[in-house]
mmCIF file with all atom_site columns, C-alpha atoms in Angstrom:
data_model
loop_
_atom_site.group_PDB
_atom_site.id
_atom_site.type_symbol
_atom_site.label_atom_id
_atom_site.label_alt_id
_atom_site.label_comp_id
_atom_site.label_asym_id
_atom_site.label_entity_id
_atom_site.label_seq_id
_atom_site.pdbx_PDB_ins_code
_atom_site.Cartn_x
_atom_site.Cartn_y
_atom_site.Cartn_z
_atom_site.occupancy
_atom_site.B_iso_or_equiv
_atom_site.pdbx_formal_charge
_atom_site.auth_seq_id
_atom_site.auth_comp_id
_atom_site.auth_asym_id
_atom_site.auth_atom_id
_atom_site.pdbx_PDB_model_num
ATOM 1   C CA . UNK A 1 1   ? 18.216 32.652 1.186   1.00 42.00 ? 1411 UNK A CA 1
ATOM 2   C CA . UNK A 1 2   ? 20.579 30.063 2.650   1.00 50.00 ? 1412 UNK A CA 1
ATOM 3   C CA . UNK A 1 3   ? 24.288 30.759 2.373   1.00 55.00 ? 1413 UNK A CA 1
ATOM 4   C CA . UNK A 1 4   ? 25.927 28.224 0.065   1.00 52.00 ? 1414 UNK A CA 1
ATOM 5   C CA . UNK A 1 5   ? 29.302 27.027 1.301   1.00 67.00 ? 1415 UNK A CA 1
ATOM 6   C CA . UNK A 1 6   ? 32.304 25.372 -0.243  1.00 68.00 ? 1416 UNK A CA 1
ATOM 7   C CA . UNK A 1 7   ? 34.053 22.201 0.895   1.00 69.00 ? 1417 UNK A CA 1
ATOM 8   C CA . UNK A 1 8   ? 36.892 23.119 3.278   1.00 67.00 ? 1418 UNK A CA 1
ATOM 9   C CA . UNK A 1 9   ? 40.410 22.399 2.016   1.00 63.00 ? 1419 UNK A CA 1
ATOM 10  C CA . UNK A 1 10  ? 41.807 19.146 3.405   1.00 63.00 ? 1420 UNK A CA 1
ATOM 11  C CA . UNK A 1 11  ? 38.443 17.463 4.018   1.00 68.00 ? 1421 UNK A CA 1
ATOM 12  C CA . UNK A 1 12  ? 38.201 14.006 2.486   1.00 72.00 ? 1422 UNK A CA 1
ATOM 13  C CA . UNK A 1 13  ? 35.432 13.830 -0.165  1.00 77.00 ? 1423 UNK A CA 1
ATOM 14  C CA . UNK A 1 14  ? 34.009 10.451 -1.223  1.00 80.00 ? 1424 UNK A CA 1
ATOM 15  C CA . UNK A 1 15  ? 31.513 10.457 -4.126  1.00 80.00 ? 1425 UNK A CA 1
ATOM 16  C CA . UNK A 1 16  ? 28.420 8.424  -3.197  1.00 80.00 ? 1426 UNK A CA 1
ATOM 17  C CA . UNK A 1 17  ? 26.044 8.934  -6.133  1.00 79.00 ? 1427 UNK A CA 1
ATOM 18  C CA . UNK A 1 18  ? 24.822 11.359 -8.731  1.00 79.00 ? 1428 UNK A CA 1
ATOM 19  C CA . UNK A 1 19  ? 21.030 11.145 -8.357  1.00 75.00 ? 1429 UNK A CA 1
ATOM 20  C CA . UNK A 1 20  ? 20.315 13.864 -10.922 1.00 81.00 ? 1430 UNK A CA 1
ATOM 21  C CA . UNK A 1 21  ? 22.255 15.609 -13.699 1.00 83.00 ? 1431 UNK A CA 1
ATOM 22  C CA . UNK A 1 22  ? 22.341 18.680 -11.436 1.00 85.00 ? 1432 UNK A CA 1
ATOM 23  C CA . UNK A 1 23  ? 23.498 17.285 -8.074  1.00 87.00 ? 1433 UNK A CA 1
ATOM 24  C CA . UNK A 1 24  ? 25.970 14.843 -6.584  1.00 87.00 ? 1434 UNK A CA 1
ATOM 25  C CA . UNK A 1 25  ? 25.943 13.327 -3.099  1.00 89.00 ? 1435 UNK A CA 1
ATOM 26  C CA . UNK A 1 26  ? 29.333 13.068 -1.381  1.00 89.00 ? 1436 UNK A CA 1
ATOM 27  C CA . UNK A 1 27  ? 30.496 11.900 2.022   1.00 90.00 ? 1437 UNK A CA 1
ATOM 28  C CA . UNK A 1 28  ? 32.758 14.303 3.919   1.00 89.00 ? 1438 UNK A CA 1
ATOM 29  C CA . UNK A 1 29  ? 35.470 13.124 6.267   1.00 89.00 ? 1439 UNK A CA 1
ATOM 30  C CA . UNK A 1 30  ? 36.210 9.559  7.269   1.00 89.00 ? 1440 UNK A CA 1
ATOM 31  C CA . UNK A 1 31  ? 34.049 6.552  8.136   1.00 90.00 ? 1441 UNK A CA 1
ATOM 32  C CA . UNK A 1 32  ? 33.071 6.132  11.794  1.00 89.00 ? 1442 UNK A CA 1
ATOM 33  C CA . UNK A 1 33  ? 33.354 3.084  14.097  1.00 83.00 ? 1443 UNK A CA 1
ATOM 34  C CA . UNK A 1 34  ? 30.301 1.391  12.536  1.00 85.00 ? 1444 UNK A CA 1
ATOM 35  C CA . UNK A 1 35  ? 31.726 1.751  9.030   1.00 89.00 ? 1445 UNK A CA 1
ATOM 36  C CA . UNK A 1 36  ? 29.380 4.531  7.906   1.00 91.00 ? 1446 UNK A CA 1
ATOM 37  C CA . UNK A 1 37  ? 30.073 8.172  7.173   1.00 92.00 ? 1447 UNK A CA 1
ATOM 38  C CA . UNK A 1 38  ? 28.521 10.764 9.495   1.00 94.00 ? 1448 UNK A CA 1
ATOM 39  C CA . UNK A 1 39  ? 28.723 13.844 7.279   1.00 93.00 ? 1449 UNK A CA 1
ATOM 40  C CA . UNK A 1 40  ? 27.257 14.209 3.789   1.00 93.00 ? 1450 UNK A CA 1
ATOM 41  C CA . UNK A 1 41  ? 26.788 17.032 1.314   1.00 90.00 ? 1451 UNK A CA 1
ATOM 42  C CA . UNK A 1 42  ? 24.768 17.574 -1.838  1.00 90.00 ? 1452 UNK A CA 1
ATOM 43  C CA . UNK A 1 43  ? 26.856 19.401 -4.411  1.00 87.00 ? 1453 UNK A CA 1
ATOM 44  C CA . UNK A 1 44  ? 25.654 21.484 -7.317  1.00 86.00 ? 1454 UNK A CA 1
ATOM 45  C CA . UNK A 1 45  ? 27.022 20.274 -10.645 1.00 82.00 ? 1455 UNK A CA 1
ATOM 46  C CA . UNK A 1 46  ? 27.600 22.793 -13.408 1.00 75.00 ? 1456 UNK A CA 1
ATOM 47  C CA . UNK A 1 47  ? 29.195 22.176 -16.757 1.00 71.00 ? 1457 UNK A CA 1
ATOM 48  C CA . UNK A 1 48  ? 31.719 24.553 -18.187 1.00 57.00 ? 1458 UNK A CA 1
ATOM 49  C CA . UNK A 1 49  ? 35.373 25.559 -18.028 1.00 50.00 ? 1459 UNK A CA 1
ATOM 50  C CA . UNK A 1 50  ? 35.250 25.951 -14.218 1.00 57.00 ? 1460 UNK A CA 1
ATOM 51  C CA . UNK A 1 51  ? 33.142 23.174 -12.707 1.00 57.00 ? 1461 UNK A CA 1
ATOM 52  C CA . UNK A 1 52  ? 31.259 24.272 -9.611  1.00 58.00 ? 1462 UNK A CA 1
ATOM 53  C CA . UNK A 1 53  ? 31.130 22.203 -6.432  1.00 70.00 ? 1463 UNK A CA 1
ATOM 54  C CA . UNK A 1 54  ? 29.127 24.436 -4.119  1.00 81.00 ? 1464 UNK A CA 1
ATOM 55  C CA . UNK A 1 55  ? 27.405 22.715 -1.224  1.00 86.00 ? 1465 UNK A CA 1
ATOM 56  C CA . UNK A 1 56  ? 23.624 22.994 -1.548  1.00 89.00 ? 1466 UNK A CA 1
ATOM 57  C CA . UNK A 1 57  ? 22.814 20.950 1.566   1.00 92.00 ? 1467 UNK A CA 1
ATOM 58  C CA . UNK A 1 58  ? 24.669 19.279 4.408   1.00 93.00 ? 1468 UNK A CA 1
ATOM 59  C CA . UNK A 1 59  ? 23.514 16.430 6.629   1.00 95.00 ? 1469 UNK A CA 1
ATOM 60  C CA . UNK A 1 60  ? 25.219 15.455 9.863   1.00 95.00 ? 1470 UNK A CA 1
ATOM 61  C CA . UNK A 1 61  ? 24.234 12.087 11.294  1.00 96.00 ? 1471 UNK A CA 1
ATOM 62  C CA . UNK A 1 62  ? 24.389 11.219 14.978  1.00 94.00 ? 1472 UNK A CA 1
ATOM 63  C CA . UNK A 1 63  ? 27.892 10.250 16.106  1.00 92.00 ? 1473 UNK A CA 1
ATOM 64  C CA . UNK A 1 64  ? 27.721 7.953  19.105  1.00 90.00 ? 1474 UNK A CA 1
ATOM 65  C CA . UNK A 1 65  ? 24.841 6.940  21.374  1.00 89.00 ? 1475 UNK A CA 1
ATOM 66  C CA . UNK A 1 66  ? 22.485 9.724  22.524  1.00 86.00 ? 1476 UNK A CA 1
ATOM 67  C CA . UNK A 1 67  ? 22.749 8.532  26.141  1.00 84.00 ? 1477 UNK A CA 1
ATOM 68  C CA . UNK A 1 68  ? 26.542 8.874  26.101  1.00 87.00 ? 1478 UNK A CA 1
ATOM 69  C CA . UNK A 1 69  ? 27.252 11.867 23.849  1.00 90.00 ? 1479 UNK A CA 1
ATOM 70  C CA . UNK A 1 70  ? 23.925 13.698 23.556  1.00 91.00 ? 1480 UNK A CA 1
ATOM 71  C CA . UNK A 1 71  ? 22.304 14.762 20.307  1.00 94.00 ? 1481 UNK A CA 1
ATOM 72  C CA . UNK A 1 72  ? 24.780 15.883 17.661  1.00 94.00 ? 1482 UNK A CA 1
ATOM 73  C CA . UNK A 1 73  ? 23.108 14.857 14.410  1.00 95.00 ? 1483 UNK A CA 1
ATOM 74  C CA . UNK A 1 74  ? 20.027 13.412 12.790  1.00 96.00 ? 1484 UNK A CA 1
ATOM 75  C CA . UNK A 1 75  ? 19.018 9.781  12.344  1.00 95.00 ? 1485 UNK A CA 1
ATOM 76  C CA . UNK A 1 76  ? 17.889 7.995  9.183   1.00 95.00 ? 1486 UNK A CA 1
ATOM 77  C CA . UNK A 1 77  ? 14.180 8.124  10.191  1.00 96.00 ? 1487 UNK A CA 1
ATOM 78  C CA . UNK A 1 78  ? 14.460 11.928 10.396  1.00 97.00 ? 1488 UNK A CA 1
ATOM 79  C CA . UNK A 1 79  ? 15.393 12.148 6.719   1.00 96.00 ? 1489 UNK A CA 1
ATOM 80  C CA . UNK A 1 80  ? 12.848 9.532  5.699   1.00 97.00 ? 1490 UNK A CA 1
ATOM 81  C CA . UNK A 1 81  ? 10.143 11.529 7.492   1.00 97.00 ? 1491 UNK A CA 1
ATOM 82  C CA . UNK A 1 82  ? 11.109 14.674 5.554   1.00 97.00 ? 1492 UNK A CA 1
ATOM 83  C CA . UNK A 1 83  ? 10.986 12.780 2.261   1.00 96.00 ? 1493 UNK A CA 1
ATOM 84  C CA . UNK A 1 84  ? 7.604  11.264 3.107   1.00 97.00 ? 1494 UNK A CA 1
ATOM 85  C CA . UNK A 1 85  ? 6.228  14.704 3.994   1.00 97.00 ? 1495 UNK A CA 1
ATOM 86  C CA . UNK A 1 86  ? 7.290  16.113 0.609   1.00 96.00 ? 1496 UNK A CA 1
ATOM 87  C CA . UNK A 1 87  ? 5.922  13.153 -1.329  1.00 96.00 ? 1497 UNK A CA 1
ATOM 88  C CA . UNK A 1 88  ? 2.618  13.320 0.558   1.00 96.00 ? 1498 UNK A CA 1
ATOM 89  C CA . UNK A 1 89  ? 2.334  17.002 -0.324  1.00 96.00 ? 1499 UNK A CA 1
ATOM 90  C CA . UNK A 1 90  ? 3.104  16.308 -3.989  1.00 95.00 ? 1500 UNK A CA 1
ATOM 91  C CA . UNK A 1 91  ? 0.502  13.536 -4.035  1.00 96.00 ? 1501 UNK A CA 1
ATOM 92  C CA . UNK A 1 92  ? -2.119 15.972 -2.703  1.00 96.00 ? 1502 UNK A CA 1
ATOM 93  C CA . UNK A 1 93  ? -1.445 18.448 -5.504  1.00 95.00 ? 1503 UNK A CA 1
ATOM 94  C CA . UNK A 1 94  ? -0.916 18.725 -9.220  1.00 93.00 ? 1504 UNK A CA 1
ATOM 95  C CA . UNK A 1 95  ? 2.288  16.627 -9.170  1.00 89.00 ? 1505 UNK A CA 1
ATOM 96  C CA . UNK A 1 96  ? 0.523  13.464 -8.046  1.00 95.00 ? 1506 UNK A CA 1
ATOM 97  C CA . UNK A 1 97  ? 1.695  10.386 -9.944  1.00 97.00 ? 1507 UNK A CA 1
ATOM 98  C CA . UNK A 1 98  ? 2.027  6.634  -9.645  1.00 97.00 ? 1508 UNK A CA 1
ATOM 99  C CA . UNK A 1 99  ? 5.811  6.797  -9.204  1.00 96.00 ? 1509 UNK A CA 1
ATOM 100 C CA . UNK A 1 100 ? 5.611  9.208  -6.249  1.00 95.00 ? 1510 UNK A CA 1
ATOM 101 C CA . UNK A 1 101 ? 2.957  6.990  -4.667  1.00 97.00 ? 1511 UNK A CA 1
ATOM 102 C CA . UNK A 1 102 ? 5.266  3.979  -4.982  1.00 97.00 ? 1512 UNK A CA 1
ATOM 103 C CA . UNK A 1 103 ? 8.216  5.887  -3.536  1.00 96.00 ? 1513 UNK A CA 1
ATOM 104 C CA . UNK A 1 104 ? 6.041  7.090  -0.623  1.00 97.00 ? 1514 UNK A CA 1
ATOM 105 C CA . UNK A 1 105 ? 4.965  3.505  0.069   1.00 98.00 ? 1515 UNK A CA 1
ATOM 106 C CA . UNK A 1 106 ? 8.584  2.329  0.185   1.00 98.00 ? 1516 UNK A CA 1
ATOM 107 C CA . UNK A 1 107 ? 9.571  5.224  2.462   1.00 97.00 ? 1517 UNK A CA 1
ATOM 108 C CA . UNK A 1 108 ? 6.687  4.291  4.791   1.00 98.00 ? 1518 UNK A CA 1
ATOM 109 C CA . UNK A 1 109 ? 7.958  0.698  4.749   1.00 98.00 ? 1519 UNK A CA 1
ATOM 110 C CA . UNK A 1 110 ? 11.498 1.851  5.556   1.00 97.00 ? 1520 UNK A CA 1
ATOM 111 C CA . UNK A 1 111 ? 10.163 3.884  8.495   1.00 97.00 ? 1521 UNK A CA 1
ATOM 112 C CA . UNK A 1 112 ? 8.206  0.861  9.729   1.00 98.00 ? 1522 UNK A CA 1
ATOM 113 C CA . UNK A 1 113 ? 11.289 -1.379 9.668   1.00 97.00 ? 1523 UNK A CA 1
ATOM 114 C CA . UNK A 1 114 ? 13.375 1.301  11.358  1.00 96.00 ? 1524 UNK A CA 1
ATOM 115 C CA . UNK A 1 115 ? 10.784 1.478  14.150  1.00 97.00 ? 1525 UNK A CA 1
ATOM 116 C CA . UNK A 1 116 ? 10.770 -2.337 14.434  1.00 96.00 ? 1526 UNK A CA 1
ATOM 117 C CA . UNK A 1 117 ? 14.555 -2.240 14.882  1.00 95.00 ? 1527 UNK A CA 1
ATOM 118 C CA . UNK A 1 118 ? 14.245 0.475  17.536  1.00 93.00 ? 1528 UNK A CA 1
ATOM 119 C CA . UNK A 1 119 ? 11.566 -1.469 19.446  1.00 96.00 ? 1529 UNK A CA 1
ATOM 120 C CA . UNK A 1 120 ? 13.690 -4.626 19.330  1.00 95.00 ? 1530 UNK A CA 1
ATOM 121 C CA . UNK A 1 121 ? 16.724 -2.741 20.664  1.00 93.00 ? 1531 UNK A CA 1
ATOM 122 C CA . UNK A 1 122 ? 14.631 -1.206 23.465  1.00 93.00 ? 1532 UNK A CA 1
ATOM 123 C CA . UNK A 1 123 ? 13.290 -4.655 24.372  1.00 96.00 ? 1533 UNK A CA 1
ATOM 124 C CA . UNK A 1 124 ? 16.833 -6.091 24.516  1.00 94.00 ? 1534 UNK A CA 1
ATOM 125 C CA . UNK A 1 125 ? 18.135 -3.125 26.531  1.00 93.00 ? 1535 UNK A CA 1
ATOM 126 C CA . UNK A 1 126 ? 20.659 -2.023 23.928  1.00 91.00 ? 1536 UNK A CA 1
ATOM 127 C CA . UNK A 1 127 ? 18.873 0.997  22.459  1.00 88.00 ? 1537 UNK A CA 1
ATOM 128 C CA . UNK A 1 128 ? 21.140 4.063  22.278  1.00 84.00 ? 1538 UNK A CA 1
ATOM 129 C CA . UNK A 1 129 ? 24.269 1.990  22.911  1.00 84.00 ? 1539 UNK A CA 1
ATOM 130 C CA . UNK A 1 130 ? 27.035 0.673  20.651  1.00 82.00 ? 1540 UNK A CA 1
ATOM 131 C CA . UNK A 1 131 ? 25.995 -2.923 21.437  1.00 85.00 ? 1541 UNK A CA 1
ATOM 132 C CA . UNK A 1 132 ? 24.467 -5.104 18.719  1.00 82.00 ? 1542 UNK A CA 1
#
């Protein structure tokens, strides 16, 4: 079983959303040059006299262009691909439903637009750079 960590003291925590009654997504640290956070965590939410904020999952996004700094985190299409894989598996089993099918379609659309952006950046010679 994965070791569950706690947020280090002194790290800035910015609440992003509470997608379920059991979890909360937070950004850790400060925003990067593009205005986005690079580090996120999913926290467990428990009610009671001592609220719990254990980290259930952490995601580190790429900081800087691969060509300049190397790989140091994931990209948005990586996460979308994981989500699509799970939804596809659910749709093939007993948890198949209209809502999951709609979510899967939107994730596929998001992946398609992400790939269109990548192809456009390659064509313009700015892929994996900080240029627009």
